[in-house]
PDB file of C-alpha atoms in Angstrom:
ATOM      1  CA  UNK I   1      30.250 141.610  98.793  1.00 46.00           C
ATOM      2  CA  UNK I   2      28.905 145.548  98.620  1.00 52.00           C
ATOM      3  CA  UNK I   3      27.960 147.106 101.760  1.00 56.00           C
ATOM      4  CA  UNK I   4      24.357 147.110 102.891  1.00 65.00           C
ATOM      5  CA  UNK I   5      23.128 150.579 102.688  1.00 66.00           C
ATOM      6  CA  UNK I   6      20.108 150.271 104.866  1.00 75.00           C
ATOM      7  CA  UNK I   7      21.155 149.811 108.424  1.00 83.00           C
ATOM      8  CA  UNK I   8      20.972 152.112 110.822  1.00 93.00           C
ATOM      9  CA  UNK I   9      20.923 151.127 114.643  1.00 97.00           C
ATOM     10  CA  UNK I  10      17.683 150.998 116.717  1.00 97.00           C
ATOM     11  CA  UNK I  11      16.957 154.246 118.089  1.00 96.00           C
ATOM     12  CA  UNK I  12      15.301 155.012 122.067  1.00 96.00           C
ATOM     13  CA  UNK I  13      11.847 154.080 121.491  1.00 97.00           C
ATOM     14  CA  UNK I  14      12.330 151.090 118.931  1.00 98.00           C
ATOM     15  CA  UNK I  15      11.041 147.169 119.634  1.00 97.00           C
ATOM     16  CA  UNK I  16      13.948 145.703 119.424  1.00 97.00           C
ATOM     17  CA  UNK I  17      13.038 142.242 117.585  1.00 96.00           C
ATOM     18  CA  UNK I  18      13.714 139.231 119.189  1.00 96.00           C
ATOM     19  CA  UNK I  19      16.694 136.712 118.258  1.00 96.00           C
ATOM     20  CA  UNK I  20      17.461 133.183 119.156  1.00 97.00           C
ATOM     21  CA  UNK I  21      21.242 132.410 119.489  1.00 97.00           C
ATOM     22  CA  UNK I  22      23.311 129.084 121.048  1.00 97.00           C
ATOM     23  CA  UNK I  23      24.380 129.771 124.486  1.00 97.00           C
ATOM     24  CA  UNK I  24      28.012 129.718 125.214  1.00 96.00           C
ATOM     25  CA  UNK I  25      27.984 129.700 129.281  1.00 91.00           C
ATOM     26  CA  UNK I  26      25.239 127.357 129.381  1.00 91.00           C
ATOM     27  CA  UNK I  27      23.845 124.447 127.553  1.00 93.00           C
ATOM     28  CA  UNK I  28      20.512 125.386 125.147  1.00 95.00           C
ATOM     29  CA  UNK I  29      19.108 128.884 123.179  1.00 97.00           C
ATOM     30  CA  UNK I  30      19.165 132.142 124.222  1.00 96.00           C
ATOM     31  CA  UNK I  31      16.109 134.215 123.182  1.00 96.00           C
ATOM     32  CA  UNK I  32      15.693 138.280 123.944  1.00 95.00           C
ATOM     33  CA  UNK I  33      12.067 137.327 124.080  1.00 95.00           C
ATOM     34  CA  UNK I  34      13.012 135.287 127.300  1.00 94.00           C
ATOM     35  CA  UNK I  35      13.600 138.738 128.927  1.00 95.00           C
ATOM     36  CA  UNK I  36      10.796 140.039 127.185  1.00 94.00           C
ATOM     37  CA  UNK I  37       7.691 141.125 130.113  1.00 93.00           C
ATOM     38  CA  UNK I  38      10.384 139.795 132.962  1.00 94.00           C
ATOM     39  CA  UNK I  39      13.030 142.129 133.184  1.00 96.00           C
ATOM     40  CA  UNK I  40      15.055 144.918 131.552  1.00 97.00           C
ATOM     41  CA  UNK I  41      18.398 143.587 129.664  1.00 97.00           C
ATOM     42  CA  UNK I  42      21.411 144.835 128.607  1.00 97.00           C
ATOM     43  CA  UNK I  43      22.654 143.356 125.271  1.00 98.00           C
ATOM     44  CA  UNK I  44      26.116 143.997 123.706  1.00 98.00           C
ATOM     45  CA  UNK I  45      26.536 143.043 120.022  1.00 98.00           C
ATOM     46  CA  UNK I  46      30.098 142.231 119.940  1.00 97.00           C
ATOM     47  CA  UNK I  47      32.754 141.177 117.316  1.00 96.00           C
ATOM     48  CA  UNK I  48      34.162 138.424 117.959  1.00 93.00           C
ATOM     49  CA  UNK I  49      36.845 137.638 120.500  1.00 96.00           C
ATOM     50  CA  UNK I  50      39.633 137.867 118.087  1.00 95.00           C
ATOM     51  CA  UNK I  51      38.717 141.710 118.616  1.00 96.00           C
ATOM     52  CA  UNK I  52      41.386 142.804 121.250  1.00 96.00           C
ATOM     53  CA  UNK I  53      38.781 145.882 121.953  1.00 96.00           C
ATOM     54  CA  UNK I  54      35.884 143.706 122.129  1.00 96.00           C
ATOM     55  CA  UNK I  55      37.438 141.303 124.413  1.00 97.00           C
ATOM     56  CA  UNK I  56      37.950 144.383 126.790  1.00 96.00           C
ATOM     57  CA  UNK I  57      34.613 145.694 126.343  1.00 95.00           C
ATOM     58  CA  UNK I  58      33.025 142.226 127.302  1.00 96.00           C
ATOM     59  CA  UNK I  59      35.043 142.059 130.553  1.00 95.00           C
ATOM     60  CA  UNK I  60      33.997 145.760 131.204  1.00 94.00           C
ATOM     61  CA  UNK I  61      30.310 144.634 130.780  1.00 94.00           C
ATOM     62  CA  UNK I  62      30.666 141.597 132.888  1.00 94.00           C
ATOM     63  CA  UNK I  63      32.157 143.987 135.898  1.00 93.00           C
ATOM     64  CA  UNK I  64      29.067 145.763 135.661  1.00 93.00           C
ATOM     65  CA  UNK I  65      26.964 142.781 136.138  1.00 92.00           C
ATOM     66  CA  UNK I  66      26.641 142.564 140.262  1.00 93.00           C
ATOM     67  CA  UNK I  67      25.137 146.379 139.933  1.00 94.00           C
ATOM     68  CA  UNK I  68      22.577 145.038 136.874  1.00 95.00           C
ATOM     69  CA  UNK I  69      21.579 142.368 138.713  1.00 94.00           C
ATOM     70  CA  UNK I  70      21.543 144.380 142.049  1.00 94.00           C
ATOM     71  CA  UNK I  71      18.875 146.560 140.117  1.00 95.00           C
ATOM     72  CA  UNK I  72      16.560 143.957 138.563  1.00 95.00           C
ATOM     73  CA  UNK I  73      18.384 144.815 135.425  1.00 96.00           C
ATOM     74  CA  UNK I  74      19.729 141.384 133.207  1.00 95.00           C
ATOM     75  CA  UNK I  75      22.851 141.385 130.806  1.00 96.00           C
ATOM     76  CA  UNK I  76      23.278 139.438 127.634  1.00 97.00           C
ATOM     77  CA  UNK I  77      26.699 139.692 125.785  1.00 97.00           C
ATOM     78  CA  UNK I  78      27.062 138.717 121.738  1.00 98.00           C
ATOM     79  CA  UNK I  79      29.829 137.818 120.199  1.00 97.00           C
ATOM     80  CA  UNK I  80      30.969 137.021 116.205  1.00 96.00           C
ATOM     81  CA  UNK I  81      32.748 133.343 117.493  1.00 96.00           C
ATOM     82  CA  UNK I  82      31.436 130.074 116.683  1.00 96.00           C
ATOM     83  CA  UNK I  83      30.163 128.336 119.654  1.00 96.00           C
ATOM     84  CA  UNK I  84      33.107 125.834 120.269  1.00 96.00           C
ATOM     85  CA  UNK I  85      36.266 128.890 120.249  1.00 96.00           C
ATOM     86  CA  UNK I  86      33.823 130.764 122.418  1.00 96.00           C
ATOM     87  CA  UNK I  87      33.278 128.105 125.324  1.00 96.00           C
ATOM     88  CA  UNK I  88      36.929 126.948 124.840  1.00 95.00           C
ATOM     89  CA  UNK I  89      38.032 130.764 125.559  1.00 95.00           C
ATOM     90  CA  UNK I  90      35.965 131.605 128.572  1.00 95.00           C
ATOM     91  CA  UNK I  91      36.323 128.075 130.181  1.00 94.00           C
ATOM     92  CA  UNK I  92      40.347 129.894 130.602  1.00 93.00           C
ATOM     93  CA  UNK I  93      39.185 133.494 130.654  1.00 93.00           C
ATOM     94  CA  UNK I  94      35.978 132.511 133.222  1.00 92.00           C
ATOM     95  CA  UNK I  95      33.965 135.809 134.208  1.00 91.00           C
ATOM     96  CA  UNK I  96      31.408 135.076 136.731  1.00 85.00           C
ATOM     97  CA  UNK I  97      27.803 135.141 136.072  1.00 82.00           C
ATOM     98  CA  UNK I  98      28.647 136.581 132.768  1.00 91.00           C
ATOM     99  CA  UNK I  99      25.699 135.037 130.073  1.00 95.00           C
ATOM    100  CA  UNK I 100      26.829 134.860 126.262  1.00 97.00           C
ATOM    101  CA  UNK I 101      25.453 133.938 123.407  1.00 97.00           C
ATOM    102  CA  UNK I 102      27.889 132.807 120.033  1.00 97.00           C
ATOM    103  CA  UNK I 103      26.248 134.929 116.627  1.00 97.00           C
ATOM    104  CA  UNK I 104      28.446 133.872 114.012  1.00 96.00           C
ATOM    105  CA  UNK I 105      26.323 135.046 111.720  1.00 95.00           C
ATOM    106  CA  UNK I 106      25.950 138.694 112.848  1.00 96.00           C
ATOM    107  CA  UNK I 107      22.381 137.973 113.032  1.00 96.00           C
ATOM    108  CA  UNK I 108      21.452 139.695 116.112  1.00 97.00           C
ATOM    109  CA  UNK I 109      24.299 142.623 114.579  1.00 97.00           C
ATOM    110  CA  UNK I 110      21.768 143.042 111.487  1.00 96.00           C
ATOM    111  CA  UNK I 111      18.794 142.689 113.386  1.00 97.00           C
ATOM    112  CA  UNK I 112      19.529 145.629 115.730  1.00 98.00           C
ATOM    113  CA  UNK I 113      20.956 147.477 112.338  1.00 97.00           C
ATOM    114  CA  UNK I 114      24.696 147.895 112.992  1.00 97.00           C
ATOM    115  CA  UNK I 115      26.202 147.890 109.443  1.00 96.00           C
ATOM    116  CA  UNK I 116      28.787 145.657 108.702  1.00 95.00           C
ATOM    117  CA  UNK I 117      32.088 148.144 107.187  1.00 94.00           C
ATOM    118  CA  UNK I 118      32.921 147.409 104.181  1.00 94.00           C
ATOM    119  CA  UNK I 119      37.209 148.200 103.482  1.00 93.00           C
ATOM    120  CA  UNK I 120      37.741 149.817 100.148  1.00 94.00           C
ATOM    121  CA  UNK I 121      40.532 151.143  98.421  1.00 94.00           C
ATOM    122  CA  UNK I 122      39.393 154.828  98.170  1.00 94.00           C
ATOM    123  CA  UNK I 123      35.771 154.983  98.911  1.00 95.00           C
ATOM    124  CA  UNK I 124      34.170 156.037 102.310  1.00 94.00           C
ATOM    125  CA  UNK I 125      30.831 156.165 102.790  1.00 95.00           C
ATOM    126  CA  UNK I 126      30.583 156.076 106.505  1.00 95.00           C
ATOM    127  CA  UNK I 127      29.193 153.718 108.052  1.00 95.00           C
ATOM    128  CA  UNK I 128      28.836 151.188 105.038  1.00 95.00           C
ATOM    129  CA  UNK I 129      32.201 151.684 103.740  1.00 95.00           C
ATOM    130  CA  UNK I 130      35.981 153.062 104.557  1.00 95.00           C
ATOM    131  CA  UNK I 131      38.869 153.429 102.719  1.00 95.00           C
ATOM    132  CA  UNK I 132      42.021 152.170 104.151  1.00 93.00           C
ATOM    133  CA  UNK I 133      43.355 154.766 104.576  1.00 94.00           C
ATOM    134  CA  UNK I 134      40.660 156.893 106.040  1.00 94.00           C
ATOM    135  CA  UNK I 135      40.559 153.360 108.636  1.00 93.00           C
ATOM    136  CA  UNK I 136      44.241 153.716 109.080  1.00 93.00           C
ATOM    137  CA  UNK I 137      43.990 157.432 110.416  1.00 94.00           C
ATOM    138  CA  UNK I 138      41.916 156.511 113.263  1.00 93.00           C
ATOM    139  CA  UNK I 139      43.612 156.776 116.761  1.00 94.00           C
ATOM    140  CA  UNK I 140      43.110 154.458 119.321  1.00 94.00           C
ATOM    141  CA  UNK I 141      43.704 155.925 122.822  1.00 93.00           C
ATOM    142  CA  UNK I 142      44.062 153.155 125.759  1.00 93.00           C
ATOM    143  CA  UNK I 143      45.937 155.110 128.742  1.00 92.00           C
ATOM    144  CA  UNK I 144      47.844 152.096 130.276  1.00 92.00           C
ATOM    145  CA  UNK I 145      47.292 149.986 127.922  1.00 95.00           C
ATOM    146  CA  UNK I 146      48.776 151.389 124.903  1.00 96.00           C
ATOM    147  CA  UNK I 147      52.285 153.638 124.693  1.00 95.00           C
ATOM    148  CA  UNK I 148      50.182 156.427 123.226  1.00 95.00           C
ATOM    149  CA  UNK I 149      47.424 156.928 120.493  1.00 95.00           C
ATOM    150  CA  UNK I 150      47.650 154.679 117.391  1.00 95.00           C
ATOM    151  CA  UNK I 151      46.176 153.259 114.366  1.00 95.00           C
ATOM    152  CA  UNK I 152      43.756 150.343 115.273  1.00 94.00           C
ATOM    153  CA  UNK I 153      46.000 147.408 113.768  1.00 94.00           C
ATOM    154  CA  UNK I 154      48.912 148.802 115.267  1.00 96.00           C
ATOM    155  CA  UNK I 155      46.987 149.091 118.639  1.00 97.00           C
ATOM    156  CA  UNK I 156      45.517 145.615 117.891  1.00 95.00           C
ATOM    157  CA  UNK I 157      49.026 143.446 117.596  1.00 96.00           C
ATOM    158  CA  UNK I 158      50.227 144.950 120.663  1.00 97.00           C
ATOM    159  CA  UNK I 159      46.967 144.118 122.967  1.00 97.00           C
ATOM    160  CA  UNK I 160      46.600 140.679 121.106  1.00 97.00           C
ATOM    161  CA  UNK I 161      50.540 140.461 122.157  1.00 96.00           C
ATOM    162  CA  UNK I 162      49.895 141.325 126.015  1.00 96.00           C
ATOM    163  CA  UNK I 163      46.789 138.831 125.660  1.00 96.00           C
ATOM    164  CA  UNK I 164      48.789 136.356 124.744  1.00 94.00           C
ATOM    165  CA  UNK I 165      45.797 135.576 121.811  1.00 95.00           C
ATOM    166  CA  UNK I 166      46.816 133.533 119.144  1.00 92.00           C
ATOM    167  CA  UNK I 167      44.491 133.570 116.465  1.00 93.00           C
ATOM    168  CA  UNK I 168      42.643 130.053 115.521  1.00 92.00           C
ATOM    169  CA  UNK I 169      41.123 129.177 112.060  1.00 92.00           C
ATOM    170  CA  UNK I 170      37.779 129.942 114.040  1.00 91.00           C
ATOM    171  CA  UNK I 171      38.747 133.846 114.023  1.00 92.00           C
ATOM    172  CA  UNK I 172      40.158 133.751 110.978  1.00 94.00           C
ATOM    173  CA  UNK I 173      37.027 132.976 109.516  1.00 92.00           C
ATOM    174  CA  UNK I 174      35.465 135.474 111.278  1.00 92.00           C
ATOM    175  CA  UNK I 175      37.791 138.064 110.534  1.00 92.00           C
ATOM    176  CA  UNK I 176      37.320 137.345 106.432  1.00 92.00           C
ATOM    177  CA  UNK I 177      33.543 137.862 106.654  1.00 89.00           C
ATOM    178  CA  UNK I 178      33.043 140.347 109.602  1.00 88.00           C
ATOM    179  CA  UNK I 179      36.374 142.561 110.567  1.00 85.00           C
ATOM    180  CA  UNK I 180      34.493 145.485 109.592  1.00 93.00           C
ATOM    181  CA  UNK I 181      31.477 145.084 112.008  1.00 96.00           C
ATOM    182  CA  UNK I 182      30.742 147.759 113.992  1.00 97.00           C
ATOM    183  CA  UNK I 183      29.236 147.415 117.843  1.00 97.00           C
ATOM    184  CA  UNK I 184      27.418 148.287 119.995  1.00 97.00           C
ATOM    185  CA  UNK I 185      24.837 148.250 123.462  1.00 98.00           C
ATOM    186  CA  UNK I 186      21.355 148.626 123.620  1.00 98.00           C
ATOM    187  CA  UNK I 187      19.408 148.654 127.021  1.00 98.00           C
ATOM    188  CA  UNK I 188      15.741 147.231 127.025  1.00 98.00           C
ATOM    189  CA  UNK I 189      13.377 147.898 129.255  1.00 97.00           C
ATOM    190  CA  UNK I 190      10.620 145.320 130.520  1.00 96.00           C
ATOM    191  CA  UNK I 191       8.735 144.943 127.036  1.00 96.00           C
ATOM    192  CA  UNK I 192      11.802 145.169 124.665  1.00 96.00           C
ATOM    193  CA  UNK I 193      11.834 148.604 123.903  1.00 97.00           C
ATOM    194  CA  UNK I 194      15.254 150.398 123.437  1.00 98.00           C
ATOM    195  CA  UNK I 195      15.789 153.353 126.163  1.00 97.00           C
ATOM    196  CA  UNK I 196      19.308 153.927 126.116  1.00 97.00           C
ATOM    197  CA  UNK I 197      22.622 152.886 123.333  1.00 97.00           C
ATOM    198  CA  UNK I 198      25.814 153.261 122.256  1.00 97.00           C
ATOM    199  CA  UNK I 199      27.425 152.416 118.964  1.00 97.00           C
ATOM    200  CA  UNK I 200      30.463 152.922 116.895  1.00 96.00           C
ATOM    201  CA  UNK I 201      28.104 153.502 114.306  1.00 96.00           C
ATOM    202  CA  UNK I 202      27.938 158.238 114.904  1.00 94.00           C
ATOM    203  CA  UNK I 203      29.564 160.763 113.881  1.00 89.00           C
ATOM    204  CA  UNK I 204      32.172 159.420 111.169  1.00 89.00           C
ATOM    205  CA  UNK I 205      33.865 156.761 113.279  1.00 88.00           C
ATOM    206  CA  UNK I 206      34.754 158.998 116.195  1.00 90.00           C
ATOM    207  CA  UNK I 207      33.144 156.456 118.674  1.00 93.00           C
ATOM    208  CA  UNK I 208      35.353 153.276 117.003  1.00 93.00           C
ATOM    209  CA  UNK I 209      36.536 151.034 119.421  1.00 92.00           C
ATOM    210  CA  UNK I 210      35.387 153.308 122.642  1.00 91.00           C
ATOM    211  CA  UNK I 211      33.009 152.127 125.533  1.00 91.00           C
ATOM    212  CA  UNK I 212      29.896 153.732 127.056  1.00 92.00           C
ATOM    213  CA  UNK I 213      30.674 156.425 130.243  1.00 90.00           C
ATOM    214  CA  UNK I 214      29.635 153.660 133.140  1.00 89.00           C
ATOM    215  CA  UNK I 215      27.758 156.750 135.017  1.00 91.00           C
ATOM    216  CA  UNK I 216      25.492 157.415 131.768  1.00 93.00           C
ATOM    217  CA  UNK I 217      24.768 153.821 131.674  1.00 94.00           C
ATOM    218  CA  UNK I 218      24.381 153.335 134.575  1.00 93.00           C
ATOM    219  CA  UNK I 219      21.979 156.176 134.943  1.00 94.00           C
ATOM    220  CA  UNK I 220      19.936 155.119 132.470  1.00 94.00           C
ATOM    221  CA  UNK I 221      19.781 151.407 134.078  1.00 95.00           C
ATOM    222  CA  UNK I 222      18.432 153.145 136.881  1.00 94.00           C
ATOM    223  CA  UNK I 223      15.957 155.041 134.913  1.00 93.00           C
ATOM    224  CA  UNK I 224      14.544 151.843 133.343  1.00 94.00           C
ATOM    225  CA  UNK I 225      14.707 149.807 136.586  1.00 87.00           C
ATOM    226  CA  UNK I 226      12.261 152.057 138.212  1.00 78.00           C
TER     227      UNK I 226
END
């Protein structure tokens, strides 16, 4: 399947459109339109949890939930699992309060216009396309969690290893149709409009597999909580 060539993420000052998703942490739909004239949310469009990076960045997000909350400020996370793997996993990784939605699909991914990679042989075209071997001279850097910068599979095997993840059909699915989709975190204020992100999606890759500073997010949470 070729690349799509027309996403780019939503910008500061976009609508972000609304999406309806199944709820993984409780029973029913999740819609960013239920936020919508209520309260400012953070959403995270995540691969899915066979995404040793992603699974890090969730728990990161959930940690930050108390302060959210503490400031009138929601928090939606998004991740690339079919519904039943999803609920299976947090019912024995449980993260309080934390409210998830399952997007096998990469609906919400699309709709907020983070491009799915596509790995080629030669050809990069960042961010629609990546050779392997451009992918395989990134460096992922994880002080005390990794011996030392690496190559993202490399990285990868050891954090699924420390996990203790075994991979399930369920990812493997996943992994055929969307390894290459890139991530990110939007925050919307009261009527849906996007006033702070961050993406893997700039500057060539350099942002791959990275999280947000907390005291620029958090800054801007206060910003849009006012």
């Amino acid at each position: 399947m070729s690349a799509r060539i027309d996403l780019m993420p939503l910008q500061p000052g976009d609508r972000a459109p609304n999406v309806v998703l199944d709820a993984i942490t409780q029973e029913g739909k999740i819609a960013l339109d239920d936020f919508r004239g209520q309260k400012p949310v953070l959403i995270g469009l995540f691969r899915g949890l066979h995404c040793a990076f992603c699974r890090r960045h969730i728990a990161a997000q959930a940690r930050l939930d108390p302060e959210l909350r503490e400031k009138g400020v929601g928090s939606l996370t998004v991740v690339n699992t079919p519904i039943e793997r999803a609920r299976l996993y947090f019912r024995y990784h449980p993260m309080p309060n934390l409210l998830a939605a399952s997007d096998p699909e990469r609906a919400s991914h699309r709709a907020f216009g983070l491009p799915n990679l596509e790995f080629t042989e030669t050809e990069t075209v960042w961010p629609y396309k990546v050779s392997m071997a451009a992918a395989m001279e990134m460096r992922v850097e994880m002080p005390g969690e990794l011996p030392g910068p690496m190559n993202p599979m490399a990285a990868g095997e050891i954090l699924d290893k420390k996990d203790h993840y075994e991979l399930t059909e369920a990812d493997e699915r996943m992994i055929a149709t969307g390894h290459g989709q890139l991530v990110g975190q939007f925050l919307l204020d009261r009527q849906g409009i996007v006033r702070w992100s961050f993406t893997e999606v700039p500057e060539g890759g350099r942002y791959m597999f990275g999280a947000p500073n907390p005291q620029e997010l958090m800054s801007a949470v206060s910003q849009v909580a006012q």
